Coordinates of C-alpha atoms in Angstrom, one line a residue:
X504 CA -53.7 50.4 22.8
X505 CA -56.2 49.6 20.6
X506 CA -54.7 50.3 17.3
X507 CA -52.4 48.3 18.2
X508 CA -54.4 45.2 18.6
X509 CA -55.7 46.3 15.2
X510 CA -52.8 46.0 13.7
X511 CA -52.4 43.0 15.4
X512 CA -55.5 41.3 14.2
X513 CA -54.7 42.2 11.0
X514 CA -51.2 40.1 10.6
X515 CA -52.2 37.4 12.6
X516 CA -54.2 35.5 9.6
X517 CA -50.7 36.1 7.8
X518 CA -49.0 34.4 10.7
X519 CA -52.0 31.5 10.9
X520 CA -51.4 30.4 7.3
X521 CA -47.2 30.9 7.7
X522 CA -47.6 28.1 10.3
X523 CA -50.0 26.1 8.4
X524 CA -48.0 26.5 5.4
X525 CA -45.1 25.3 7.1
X526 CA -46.8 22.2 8.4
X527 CA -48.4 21.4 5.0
X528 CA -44.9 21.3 3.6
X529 CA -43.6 18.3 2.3
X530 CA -41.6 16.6 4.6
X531 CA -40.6 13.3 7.0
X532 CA -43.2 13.6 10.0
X533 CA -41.2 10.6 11.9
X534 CA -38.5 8.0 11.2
X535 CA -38.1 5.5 13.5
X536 CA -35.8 2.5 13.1
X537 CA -36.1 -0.8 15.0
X538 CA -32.2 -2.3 14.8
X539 CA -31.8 -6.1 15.9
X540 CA -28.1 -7.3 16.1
X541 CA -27.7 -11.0 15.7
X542 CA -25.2 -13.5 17.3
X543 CA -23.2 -13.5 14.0
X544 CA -23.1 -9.8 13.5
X545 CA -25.7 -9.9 10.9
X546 CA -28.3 -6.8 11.6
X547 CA -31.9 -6.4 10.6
X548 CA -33.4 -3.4 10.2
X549 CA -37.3 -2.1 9.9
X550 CA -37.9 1.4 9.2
X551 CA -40.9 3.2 9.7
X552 CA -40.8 6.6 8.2
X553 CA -43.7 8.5 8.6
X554 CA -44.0 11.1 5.5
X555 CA -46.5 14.6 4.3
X556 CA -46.9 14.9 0.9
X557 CA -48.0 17.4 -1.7
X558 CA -47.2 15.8 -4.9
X559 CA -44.2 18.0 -5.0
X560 CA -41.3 15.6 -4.4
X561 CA -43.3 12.6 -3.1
X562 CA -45.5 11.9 -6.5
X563 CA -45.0 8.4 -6.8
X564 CA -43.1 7.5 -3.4
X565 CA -40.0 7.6 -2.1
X566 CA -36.6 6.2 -2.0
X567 CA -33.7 5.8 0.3
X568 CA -30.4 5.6 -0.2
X569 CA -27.7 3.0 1.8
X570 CA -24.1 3.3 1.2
X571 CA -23.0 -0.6 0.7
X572 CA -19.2 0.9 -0.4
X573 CA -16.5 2.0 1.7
X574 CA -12.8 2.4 1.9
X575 CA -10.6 0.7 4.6
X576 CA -7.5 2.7 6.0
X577 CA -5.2 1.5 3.6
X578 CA -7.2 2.0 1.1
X579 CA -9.1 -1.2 0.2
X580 CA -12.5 -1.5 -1.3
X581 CA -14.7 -2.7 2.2
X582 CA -18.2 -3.7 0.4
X583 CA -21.1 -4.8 3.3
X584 CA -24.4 -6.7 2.6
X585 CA -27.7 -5.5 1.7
X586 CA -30.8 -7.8 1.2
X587 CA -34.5 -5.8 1.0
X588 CA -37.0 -8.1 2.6
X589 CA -39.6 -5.9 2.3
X590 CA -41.8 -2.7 1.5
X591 CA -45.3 -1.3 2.9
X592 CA -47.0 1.8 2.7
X593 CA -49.9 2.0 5.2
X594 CA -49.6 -1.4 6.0
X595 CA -50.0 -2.8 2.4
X596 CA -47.4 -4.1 0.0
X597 CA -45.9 -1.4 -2.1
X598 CA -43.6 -2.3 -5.2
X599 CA -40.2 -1.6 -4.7
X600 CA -36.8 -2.0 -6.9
X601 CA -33.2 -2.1 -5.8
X602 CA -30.6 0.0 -7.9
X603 CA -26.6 0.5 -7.6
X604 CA -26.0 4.6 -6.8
X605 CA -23.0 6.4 -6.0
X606 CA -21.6 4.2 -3.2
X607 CA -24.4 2.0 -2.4
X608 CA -27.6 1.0 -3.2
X609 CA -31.3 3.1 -3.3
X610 CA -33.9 1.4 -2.8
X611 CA -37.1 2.9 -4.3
X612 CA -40.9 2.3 -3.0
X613 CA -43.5 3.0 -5.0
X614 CA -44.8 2.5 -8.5
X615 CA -43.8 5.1 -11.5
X616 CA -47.7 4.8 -12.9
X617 CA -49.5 5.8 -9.6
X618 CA -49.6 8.7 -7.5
X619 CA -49.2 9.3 -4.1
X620 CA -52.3 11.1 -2.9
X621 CA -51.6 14.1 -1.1
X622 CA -51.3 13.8 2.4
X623 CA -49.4 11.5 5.6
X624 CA -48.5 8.2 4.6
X625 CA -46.0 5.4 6.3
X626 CA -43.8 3.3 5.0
X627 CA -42.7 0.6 6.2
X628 CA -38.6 -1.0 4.9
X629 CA -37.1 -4.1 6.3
X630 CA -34.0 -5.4 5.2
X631 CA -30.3 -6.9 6.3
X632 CA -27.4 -5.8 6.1
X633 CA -24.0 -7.9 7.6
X634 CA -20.2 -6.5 7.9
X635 CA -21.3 -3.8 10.1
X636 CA -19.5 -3.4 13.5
X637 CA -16.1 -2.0 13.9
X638 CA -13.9 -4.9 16.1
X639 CA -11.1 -2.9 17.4
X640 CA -7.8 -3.3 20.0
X641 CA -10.2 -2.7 22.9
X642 CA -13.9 -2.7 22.3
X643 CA -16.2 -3.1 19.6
X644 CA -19.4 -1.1 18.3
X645 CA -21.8 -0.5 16.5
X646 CA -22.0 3.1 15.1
X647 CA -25.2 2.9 12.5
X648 CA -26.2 6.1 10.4
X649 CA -30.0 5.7 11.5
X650 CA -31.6 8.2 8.8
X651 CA -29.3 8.1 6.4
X652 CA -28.1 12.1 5.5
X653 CA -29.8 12.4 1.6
X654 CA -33.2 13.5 2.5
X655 CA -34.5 16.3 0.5
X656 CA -36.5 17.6 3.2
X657 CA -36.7 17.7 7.2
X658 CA -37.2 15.3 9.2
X659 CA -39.4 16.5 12.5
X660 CA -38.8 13.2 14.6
X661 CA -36.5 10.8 14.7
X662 CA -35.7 7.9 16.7
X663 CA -34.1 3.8 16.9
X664 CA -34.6 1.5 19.5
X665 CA -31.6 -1.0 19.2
X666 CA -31.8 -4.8 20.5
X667 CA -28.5 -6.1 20.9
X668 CA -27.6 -9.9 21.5
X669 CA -28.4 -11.4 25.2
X670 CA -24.5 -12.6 25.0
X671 CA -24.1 -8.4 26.2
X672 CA -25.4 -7.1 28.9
X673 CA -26.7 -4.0 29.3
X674 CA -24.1 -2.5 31.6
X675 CA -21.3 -3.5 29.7
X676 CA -22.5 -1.4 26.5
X677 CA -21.3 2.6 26.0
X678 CA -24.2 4.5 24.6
X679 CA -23.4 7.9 22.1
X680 CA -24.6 9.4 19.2
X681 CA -24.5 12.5 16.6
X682 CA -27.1 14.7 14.9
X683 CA -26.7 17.0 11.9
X684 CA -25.2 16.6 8.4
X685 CA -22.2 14.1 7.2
X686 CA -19.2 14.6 9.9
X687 CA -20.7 16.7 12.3
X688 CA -20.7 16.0 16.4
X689 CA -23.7 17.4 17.0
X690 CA -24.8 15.8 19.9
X691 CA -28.0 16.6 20.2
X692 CA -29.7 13.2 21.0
X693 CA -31.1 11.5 24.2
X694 CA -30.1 7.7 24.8
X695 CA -31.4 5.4 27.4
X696 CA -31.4 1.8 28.3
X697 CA -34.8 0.3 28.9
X698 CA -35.9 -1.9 31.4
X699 CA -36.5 -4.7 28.4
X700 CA -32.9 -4.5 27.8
X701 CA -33.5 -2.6 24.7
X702 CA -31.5 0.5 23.9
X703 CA -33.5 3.8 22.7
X704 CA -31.6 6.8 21.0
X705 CA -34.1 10.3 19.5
X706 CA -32.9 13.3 18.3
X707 CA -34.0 16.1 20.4
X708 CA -34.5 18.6 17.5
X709 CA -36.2 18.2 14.1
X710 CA -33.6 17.8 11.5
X711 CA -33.3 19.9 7.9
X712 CA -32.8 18.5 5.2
X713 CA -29.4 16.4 4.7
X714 CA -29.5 16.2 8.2
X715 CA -29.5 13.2 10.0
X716 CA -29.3 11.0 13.3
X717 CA -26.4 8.6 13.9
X718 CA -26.0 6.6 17.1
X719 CA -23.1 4.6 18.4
X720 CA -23.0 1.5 20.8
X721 CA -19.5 0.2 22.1
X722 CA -19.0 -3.1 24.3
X723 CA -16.2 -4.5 25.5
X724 CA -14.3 -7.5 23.2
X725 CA -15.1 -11.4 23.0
X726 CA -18.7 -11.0 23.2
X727 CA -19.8 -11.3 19.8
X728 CA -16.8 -13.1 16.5
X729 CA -15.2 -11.1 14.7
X730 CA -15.0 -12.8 11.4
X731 CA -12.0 -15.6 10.9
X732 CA -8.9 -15.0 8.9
X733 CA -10.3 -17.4 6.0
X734 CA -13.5 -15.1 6.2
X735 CA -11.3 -11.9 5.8
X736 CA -9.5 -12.8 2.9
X737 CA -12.5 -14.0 1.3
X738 CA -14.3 -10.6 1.7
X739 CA -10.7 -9.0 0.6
X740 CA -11.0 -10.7 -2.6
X741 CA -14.2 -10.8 -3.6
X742 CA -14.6 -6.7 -2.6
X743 CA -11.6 -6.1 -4.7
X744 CA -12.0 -8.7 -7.3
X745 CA -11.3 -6.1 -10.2
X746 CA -8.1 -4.4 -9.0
X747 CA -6.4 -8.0 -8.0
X748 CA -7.3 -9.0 -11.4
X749 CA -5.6 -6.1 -13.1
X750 CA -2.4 -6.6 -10.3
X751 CA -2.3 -9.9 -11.5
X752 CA -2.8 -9.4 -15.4
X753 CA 0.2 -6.5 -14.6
X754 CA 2.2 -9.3 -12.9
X755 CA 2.1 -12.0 -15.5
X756 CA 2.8 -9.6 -18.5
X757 CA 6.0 -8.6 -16.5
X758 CA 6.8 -12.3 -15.9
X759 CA 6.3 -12.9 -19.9
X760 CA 8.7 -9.9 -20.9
X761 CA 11.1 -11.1 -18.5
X762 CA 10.8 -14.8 -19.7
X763 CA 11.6 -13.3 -23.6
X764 CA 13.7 -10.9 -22.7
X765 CA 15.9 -14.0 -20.8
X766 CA 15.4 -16.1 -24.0
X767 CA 16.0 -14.0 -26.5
X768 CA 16.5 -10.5 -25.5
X769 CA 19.8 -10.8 -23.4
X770 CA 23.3 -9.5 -24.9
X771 CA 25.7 -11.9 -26.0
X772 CA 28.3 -12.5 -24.1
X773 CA 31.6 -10.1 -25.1
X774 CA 34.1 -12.0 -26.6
X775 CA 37.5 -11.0 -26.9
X776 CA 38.1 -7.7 -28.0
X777 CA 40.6 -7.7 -31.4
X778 CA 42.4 -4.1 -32.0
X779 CA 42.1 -3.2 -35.6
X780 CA 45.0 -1.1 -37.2
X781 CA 43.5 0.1 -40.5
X782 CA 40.2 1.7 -41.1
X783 CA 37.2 -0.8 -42.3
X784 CA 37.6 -1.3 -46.3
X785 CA 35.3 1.0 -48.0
X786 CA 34.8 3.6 -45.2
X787 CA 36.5 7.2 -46.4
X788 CA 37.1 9.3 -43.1
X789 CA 34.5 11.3 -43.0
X790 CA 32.4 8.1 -43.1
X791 CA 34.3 6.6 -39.8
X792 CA 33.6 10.4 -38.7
X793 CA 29.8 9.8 -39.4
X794 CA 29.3 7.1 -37.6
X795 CA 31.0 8.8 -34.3
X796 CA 29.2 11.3 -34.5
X797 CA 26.2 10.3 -36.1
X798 CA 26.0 13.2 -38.5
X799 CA 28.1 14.7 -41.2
X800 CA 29.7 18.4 -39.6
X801 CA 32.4 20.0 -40.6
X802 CA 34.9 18.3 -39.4
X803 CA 33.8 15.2 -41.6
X804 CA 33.5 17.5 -44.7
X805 CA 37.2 18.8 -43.9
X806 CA 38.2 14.9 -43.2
X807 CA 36.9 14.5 -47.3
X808 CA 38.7 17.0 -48.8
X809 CA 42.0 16.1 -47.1
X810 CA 41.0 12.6 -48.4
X811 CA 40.2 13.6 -51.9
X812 CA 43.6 15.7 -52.1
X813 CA 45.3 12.2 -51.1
X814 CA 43.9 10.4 -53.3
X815 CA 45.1 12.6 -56.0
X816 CA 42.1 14.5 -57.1
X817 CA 42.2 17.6 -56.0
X818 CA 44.6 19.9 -55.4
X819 CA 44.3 22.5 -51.7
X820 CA 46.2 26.0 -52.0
X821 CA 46.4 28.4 -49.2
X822 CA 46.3 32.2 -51.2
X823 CA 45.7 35.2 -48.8
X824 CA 44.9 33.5 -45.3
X825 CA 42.1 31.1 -47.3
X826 CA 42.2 28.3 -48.6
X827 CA 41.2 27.4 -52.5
X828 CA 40.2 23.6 -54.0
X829 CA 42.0 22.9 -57.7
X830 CA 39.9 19.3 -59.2
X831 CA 43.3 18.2 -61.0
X832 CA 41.4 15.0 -62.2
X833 CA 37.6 14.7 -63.8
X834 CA 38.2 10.7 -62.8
X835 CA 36.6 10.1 -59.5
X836 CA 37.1 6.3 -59.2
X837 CA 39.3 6.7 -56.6
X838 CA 37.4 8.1 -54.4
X839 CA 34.6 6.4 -52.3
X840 CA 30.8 7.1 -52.4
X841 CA 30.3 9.5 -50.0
X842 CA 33.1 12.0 -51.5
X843 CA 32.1 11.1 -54.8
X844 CA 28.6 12.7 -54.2
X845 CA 30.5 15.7 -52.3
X846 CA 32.7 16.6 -55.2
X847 CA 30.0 16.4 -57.9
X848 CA 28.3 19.6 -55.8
X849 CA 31.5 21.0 -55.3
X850 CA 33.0 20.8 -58.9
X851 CA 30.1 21.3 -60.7
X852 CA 30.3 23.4 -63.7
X853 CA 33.8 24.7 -62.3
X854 CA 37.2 23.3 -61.3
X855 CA 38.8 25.4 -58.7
X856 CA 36.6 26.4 -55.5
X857 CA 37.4 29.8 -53.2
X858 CA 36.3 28.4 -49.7
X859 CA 34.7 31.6 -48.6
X860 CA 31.6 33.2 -47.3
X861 CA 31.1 34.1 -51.0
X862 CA 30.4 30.4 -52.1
X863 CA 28.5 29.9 -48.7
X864 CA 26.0 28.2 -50.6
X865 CA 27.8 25.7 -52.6
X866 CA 30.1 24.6 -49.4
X867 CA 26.9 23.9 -47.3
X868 CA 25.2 21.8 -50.3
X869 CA 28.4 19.8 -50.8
X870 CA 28.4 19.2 -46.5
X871 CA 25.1 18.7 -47.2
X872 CA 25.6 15.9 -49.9

């Protein structure tokens, strides 16, 4: 046996300084948040987060990060309040800014020129927030992310102690609660009422980082306003300011098209339709065949020689199942402007015209023409 507890002796330094190691580590000793829910909704918040550091992540303080963005379930842009009243760190002031991130707002505490000193400090943030509770068909709540879940390392405690209005009583309220990361239902939480009339909610294991605690609180309807219509469609357009205004800008350019296209862009009326009987002066067939078909084929090039032979200038013989053009006149006055450019490729340098494969080349340059 006694080896044994050699060996034994040997690994337990190794084990000693695992544990100390492990609760040297940078991370959030306790977070505790004291929630106050006002007759008008309105809620004010203090946390007191309790924190280790090593100068690893925690050199010049911390921050925390409080989604102030949402989406409604149609859709629509749902924007709550967020006013930072203020910031402590072991019960003295500590600067502190407010910045726009992601879908909300982080708030950081601490100055960028000084340095935390290693070790366990508290912070101390209180701030409001409004547009909170859910009012729905047959209760409302309260369901309040009490650590938020973008922590970069654990949290060992955490806990809230929620005061709700004297309007509800304590027995009409429905306590529950999650623990773990975004969307889980974990429930690994204790909640109680207290004799004070004050509601207390902690997580019964330490949470890892991106962990958190969330806590819910239901009560029936009437007891606190939801907000009024006119307060409804104010929030509606102020938290969607940017996509009315491009509905609208959309809208109004559509009314303005419309408004031209009524004024000037409509068709004439159709007056009475008048049957003409002879081709429009000036037009040879194969033009009339152009503008059917919106390009010269063969059939307009056939249409122009027929024409041409009409008119008297050339001459069409059929010899040995093909056909052969004879130019029995150099004048082409007669002819219009389209088949005057045709015959020029077609009679040039020569006055008859085999149409065959042969002369491929010179048929498709006078179509072509």
């Amino acid at each position: 046996m006694r080896p044994i507890f050699r060996i034994l002796g040997m690994f337990a330094p190794l084990f000693l300084l695992g544990s100390t190691m492990h609760a040297q580590s940078e991370r959030i000793r306790d977070f505790h948040s004291d929630i106050h829910l006002l007759d008008d909704g309105t809620l004010i918040v203090k946390e007191t987060i309790t924190v280790f550091s090593t100068g690893n992540q925690i050199r010049h303080g911390i921050y925390r990060e409080f989604p102030t963005r949402y989406k409604d379930r149609l859709g629509n842009n749902y924007v709550v309040g967020f006013h930072l009243s203020g910031a402590l760190r072991d019960e003295q002031p500590e600067p502190s800014r407010v910045e726009d991130y992601s879908n909300g707002k982080r708030i950081y505490l601490g100055d960028k020129n000084i340095f935390v000193p290693t070790g366990e400090h508290t912070y101390e943030l209180s701030y409001t927030t409004n547009r909170q509770l859910g009012f729905f068909k047959d209760h409302d709540e309260l369901l309040w992310n009490v650590t938020g879940n973008g922590w970069g390392f654990p949290i060992d405690h955490a806990s809230a102690t929620v005061s709700l209005p004297f309007a509800i009583a304590q027995s009409e309220v429905s306590l529950d609660g999650f623990t773990g990361p975004q969307g889980s239902y974990e429930k690994n939480l204790r909640s109680t009422a207290q004799p004070d009339g004050q509601f207390e909610f902690e997580a019964l294991r330490p949470l890892r980082a991106k962990e958190g605690l969330s806590i819910v609180l239901s009560w029936k309807k009437g007891l606190i306003a939801p907000p009024t219509t006119r307060e409804t469609l104010d929030y509606f357009f102020t938290d969607n300011r940017d996509a009315l205004v491009m509905v609208a800008g959309l809208l109004l350019l559509l009314i303005y098209y419309a408004i031209v296209w009524s004024a000037v862009g409509r068709d004439p009326a159709r007056g009475v339709i008048m049957p003409l009987y002879e081709p429009p002066a000036n037009l040879s067939p194969a033009a009339m065949r152009y503008l059917i078909r919106m390009g010269f084929d063969n059939k307009a090039f056939a249409a122009a020689i027929l024409d041409m032979a009409a008119r008297g200038y050339l001459r069409i013989r059929l010899q040995a199942g093909s056909y052969t053009l004879y130019r029995t006149k150099s004048d082409n006055r007669a002819l219009s402007a389209d088949e005057k450019q045709a015959a020029s490729v077609l009679f040039d340098g020569r006055d008859q015209l085999w149409l065959h494969n042969e002369n491929h080349t010179v048929i498709s340059a006078g179509i072509s023409a």
